[in-house]
Amino acid sequence: MIQLQVIDRFSPNQGARPEPARIDMLVLHYTGMTAAAAALERLCDLDARVSAHYVVEENGVIWRLVPENRRAFHAGISCWEGERDLNAVSLGIEIVNPGHEWGYRAYPEVQMASVEVLCTDLISRHAIPAHRVVGHSDIAPERKADPGELFDWQRLARAGIGIWPPVNSSEPGREIDRTQSLGDLATIGYCATEQSVSSALIAFQRRFRPSRCDGRLDAGTAARLSEVRAAFDRARRAYKVRARPCRSPAK
Ligand SMILES: [Zn+2]
């Protein structure tokens, strides 16, 4: 295994975790800025009020800005499995990429290799369950698109990070049961109201069916929802926890 090397840099944008502390979630982001240096500046700028525990540059260099036992300010207004104060229970990794606004591009192999090593280390030390490894857009689908459809979740899942079941479904002509599909979405962990269903579906597609992220509940998306939900069910059973579908979404 590659040795994990990090460079420490202090961000004032941090706080205490509630007692008793629980860390059981990992949130992956992209920085969404043109240059890594500017992103690091911002994540350490008191006025910006944003931070993350780690930043991974495109050349694979890893920075630690906030100690893991402290709360970093990365999730913002968000929700997963009906839970809202996600900064309290999560670790956040910012992965350098210009993002959709500034020239979204593929994540280089050397960067993904560092992300993989870092995630593996965090997941094993904190015993973070697979169904609690998410992208920012999964927990804030109306506000966020990161890390986006170019992020290779499949690769991470092969390394035991998060959930990405193989695509078996493509059943053309399959009936779409909207109630069933939205139930699958909620059971996976997405929090969506009727108004935000389309955003939540785009977030789901970015992560699990990146070939078309249009927010439409087509037959392929419905089939994928069903198989992803089954994979999340299996993962939760392995951790002996039950699904907590979001029943009282924000707004
Ligand atoms: Zn983010």
Coordinates of C-alpha atoms and ligand atoms in Angstrom, one line a residue:
M1 CA 0.0 0.0 0.0
I2 CA 1.1 3.5 -0.8
Q3 CA 2.3 5.4 2.3
L4 CA 0.0 8.3 3.1
Q5 CA 1.8 11.6 3.2
V6 CA 0.0 14.8 4.1
I7 CA 1.1 18.4 4.4
D8 CA -0.5 20.3 7.3
R9 CA -1.9 23.7 6.8
F10 CA -4.2 25.5 9.3
S11 CA -7.7 26.5 8.6
P12 CA -9.5 28.6 11.2
N13 CA -12.8 27.4 9.8
Q14 CA -13.5 24.7 12.3
G15 CA -15.3 23.9 15.5
A16 CA -15.9 21.3 18.2
R17 CA -17.9 18.2 17.4
P18 CA -20.8 17.5 19.7
E19 CA -20.2 15.1 22.6
P20 CA -20.1 12.2 22.4
A21 CA -18.4 12.6 19.0
R22 CA -19.4 10.3 16.2
I23 CA -17.7 10.2 12.9
D24 CA -19.4 7.8 10.5
M25 CA -19.7 9.7 7.2
L26 CA -17.3 10.7 4.4
V27 CA -18.3 13.5 2.0
L28 CA -16.4 14.0 -1.3
H29 CA -16.3 17.4 -3.0
Y30 CA -14.6 19.2 -5.9
T31 CA -13.1 22.6 -5.2
G32 CA -14.8 24.3 -8.2
M33 CA -12.0 26.9 -8.6
T34 CA -9.5 27.3 -11.4
A35 CA -6.4 26.9 -9.3
A36 CA -5.5 24.7 -6.3
A37 CA -3.6 27.5 -4.6
A38 CA -6.7 29.8 -4.7
A39 CA -8.9 27.0 -3.4
L40 CA -6.5 26.4 -0.5
E41 CA -6.4 30.1 0.3
R42 CA -10.2 30.2 0.4
L43 CA -10.5 27.1 2.6
C44 CA -8.2 28.8 5.1
D45 CA -9.7 32.2 4.9
L46 CA -11.6 33.1 8.1
D47 CA -14.0 35.3 6.1
A48 CA -15.0 32.5 3.7
R49 CA -16.3 30.3 6.6
V50 CA -15.6 27.1 4.5
S51 CA -13.1 24.4 5.0
A52 CA -12.5 20.6 4.6
H53 CA -10.4 18.2 6.5
Y54 CA -8.4 17.3 3.5
V55 CA -7.6 18.7 0.0
V56 CA -6.3 16.5 -2.8
E57 CA -4.5 18.3 -5.6
E58 CA -4.5 17.1 -9.2
N59 CA -0.8 16.0 -8.8
G60 CA -1.9 13.8 -5.9
V61 CA -0.5 16.0 -3.0
I62 CA -2.7 15.8 0.1
W63 CA -3.2 18.7 2.5
R64 CA -4.8 18.4 5.9
L65 CA -6.5 21.7 7.0
V66 CA -8.6 20.6 9.9
P67 CA -7.9 17.8 12.4
E68 CA -10.3 14.9 12.1
N69 CA -11.6 15.2 15.6
R70 CA -12.8 18.7 14.8
R71 CA -15.8 19.8 12.7
A72 CA -14.9 21.3 9.3
F73 CA -17.3 23.5 7.4
H74 CA -17.9 21.7 4.1
A75 CA -21.4 20.2 3.9
G76 CA -23.5 23.4 4.4
I77 CA -27.3 23.0 4.3
S78 CA -27.6 19.3 3.5
C79 CA -29.5 16.1 4.3
W80 CA -28.8 12.4 4.1
E81 CA -31.0 9.6 5.6
G82 CA -33.1 12.4 7.2
E83 CA -30.1 13.7 9.1
R84 CA -29.1 17.3 8.7
D85 CA -26.1 18.4 10.8
L86 CA -23.7 16.4 8.6
N87 CA -20.6 18.5 9.4
A88 CA -21.0 17.2 13.0
V89 CA -20.6 13.5 11.9
S90 CA -18.6 13.7 8.7
L91 CA -15.1 14.1 7.3
G92 CA -14.8 16.2 4.2
I93 CA -12.4 15.9 1.3
E94 CA -12.0 18.6 -1.3
I95 CA -10.7 17.3 -4.6
V96 CA -9.1 19.9 -6.8
N97 CA -11.1 20.3 -10.1
P98 CA -12.3 23.5 -11.8
G99 CA -15.9 22.1 -11.6
H100 CA -18.8 22.6 -13.9
E101 CA -18.4 26.4 -13.8
W102 CA -14.8 26.8 -14.8
G103 CA -14.0 23.9 -17.1
Y104 CA -14.9 20.6 -15.6
R105 CA -12.4 17.9 -16.5
A106 CA -11.4 14.4 -15.8
Y107 CA -9.7 13.6 -12.5
P108 CA -6.1 12.5 -13.2
E109 CA -5.1 9.0 -12.2
V110 CA -2.4 10.3 -9.8
Q111 CA -5.1 12.3 -8.0
M112 CA -7.6 9.4 -7.9
A113 CA -4.8 7.2 -6.5
S114 CA -4.3 9.7 -3.6
V115 CA -8.1 9.9 -3.1
E116 CA -8.3 6.2 -2.9
V117 CA -5.5 5.8 -0.4
L118 CA -6.8 8.7 1.8
C119 CA -10.4 7.3 1.8
T120 CA -9.2 3.8 2.6
D121 CA -7.3 5.1 5.6
L122 CA -10.2 7.2 6.9
I123 CA -12.8 4.5 6.4
S124 CA -10.7 1.9 8.2
R125 CA -9.7 4.1 11.1
H126 CA -13.3 5.5 11.7
A127 CA -15.2 2.4 10.6
I128 CA -17.2 4.4 8.1
P129 CA -20.0 2.3 6.6
A130 CA -20.1 2.0 2.8
H131 CA -23.6 3.6 2.6
R132 CA -22.3 6.7 4.4
V133 CA -19.7 7.6 1.7
V134 CA -21.4 10.3 -0.4
G135 CA -20.8 13.1 -2.8
H136 CA -21.7 16.7 -1.9
S137 CA -24.4 16.6 -4.6
D138 CA -26.0 13.6 -2.9
I139 CA -26.6 15.5 0.3
A140 CA -27.3 18.9 -1.3
P141 CA -28.8 18.1 -4.7
E142 CA -30.5 21.5 -5.2
R143 CA -27.3 23.5 -4.5
K144 CA -24.4 21.3 -5.5
A145 CA -23.1 19.3 -8.4
D146 CA -19.8 18.0 -7.0
P147 CA -17.8 15.9 -7.4
G148 CA -19.9 15.3 -10.6
E149 CA -20.4 12.8 -13.3
L150 CA -16.7 12.6 -14.2
F151 CA -15.8 11.3 -10.8
D152 CA -15.0 7.6 -10.9
W153 CA -17.1 6.1 -8.1
Q154 CA -16.9 2.7 -9.7
R155 CA -13.1 2.7 -9.3
L156 CA -13.4 3.6 -5.6
A157 CA -16.0 1.0 -5.0
R158 CA -13.6 -1.6 -6.4
A159 CA -11.2 -0.5 -3.7
G160 CA -14.0 -1.0 -1.1
I161 CA -14.9 2.7 -0.9
G162 CA -18.6 3.5 -1.0
I163 CA -21.2 1.6 -3.1
W164 CA -21.4 1.3 -6.8
P165 CA -23.2 -1.9 -7.9
P166 CA -22.6 -3.3 -11.4
V167 CA -25.1 -2.2 -14.0
N168 CA -27.3 -5.2 -14.8
S169 CA -30.6 -3.7 -15.4
S170 CA -31.1 -1.9 -18.8
E171 CA -34.6 -3.3 -19.3
P172 CA -36.0 -1.3 -22.2
G173 CA -39.8 -1.0 -22.0
R174 CA -39.8 -1.6 -18.3
E175 CA -42.8 -0.1 -16.5
I176 CA -41.9 3.0 -14.5
D177 CA -43.5 2.9 -11.0
R178 CA -42.9 6.5 -9.9
T179 CA -43.9 5.8 -6.2
Q180 CA -41.6 2.8 -6.1
S181 CA -38.7 4.7 -7.7
L182 CA -39.1 7.7 -5.3
G183 CA -39.2 5.3 -2.5
D184 CA -35.9 3.7 -3.7
L185 CA -34.4 7.2 -3.9
A186 CA -35.4 8.0 -0.3
T187 CA -34.3 4.6 1.0
I188 CA -30.9 5.0 -0.5
G189 CA -30.7 8.2 1.6
Y190 CA -31.6 11.1 -0.7
C191 CA -33.9 13.8 0.8
A192 CA -36.2 15.1 -1.8
T193 CA -39.5 17.0 -1.8
E194 CA -41.9 16.9 -4.8
Q195 CA -40.2 20.2 -5.9
S196 CA -36.7 18.9 -5.6
V197 CA -37.2 15.4 -7.1
S198 CA -35.6 16.4 -10.4
S199 CA -32.5 17.8 -8.6
A200 CA -32.2 14.6 -6.5
L201 CA -32.6 12.5 -9.6
I202 CA -29.8 14.4 -11.3
A203 CA -27.6 13.9 -8.2
F204 CA -28.4 10.2 -8.3
Q205 CA -27.6 10.0 -12.1
R206 CA -24.3 11.9 -11.7
R207 CA -23.2 9.2 -9.2
F208 CA -24.8 6.0 -10.4
R209 CA -25.7 6.5 -14.1
P210 CA -23.4 9.3 -15.3
S211 CA -24.1 8.8 -19.1
R212 CA -27.2 11.0 -18.9
C213 CA -27.8 13.4 -16.0
D214 CA -31.1 15.0 -17.0
G215 CA -33.2 14.5 -13.9
R216 CA -35.8 12.4 -15.8
L217 CA -37.2 9.2 -14.3
D218 CA -36.8 7.1 -17.5
A219 CA -36.8 3.3 -17.5
G220 CA -33.0 3.2 -17.2
T221 CA -33.0 5.5 -14.2
A222 CA -35.8 3.5 -12.6
A223 CA -34.0 0.2 -13.1
R224 CA -30.7 1.7 -11.7
L225 CA -32.6 3.1 -8.7
S226 CA -33.8 -0.4 -7.9
E227 CA -30.4 -2.0 -8.1
V228 CA -28.7 0.7 -6.2
R229 CA -31.3 0.5 -3.5
A230 CA -30.8 -3.2 -3.3
A231 CA -27.0 -2.7 -2.9
F232 CA -27.6 -0.1 -0.1
D233 CA -30.0 -2.5 1.6
R234 CA -27.3 -5.2 1.5
A235 CA -24.7 -2.8 2.8
R236 CA -26.9 -1.8 5.7
R237 CA -27.7 -5.4 6.5
A238 CA -24.0 -6.1 6.7
Y239 CA -23.7 -3.2 9.2
K240 CA -26.9 -4.4 11.0
V241 CA -28.5 -1.0 10.6
R242 CA -31.9 -0.3 9.0
A243 CA -32.6 2.2 6.3
R244 CA -33.8 5.6 7.5
P245 CA -35.6 7.0 4.4
C246 CA -36.0 10.7 4.6
R247 CA -39.7 11.4 5.4
S248 CA -39.6 15.0 6.4
P249 CA -37.4 16.8 3.9
A250 CA -36.4 20.4 4.2
K251 CA -38.6 23.2 2.9
Ligands
ZN1 ZN -18.8 20.6 -2.2

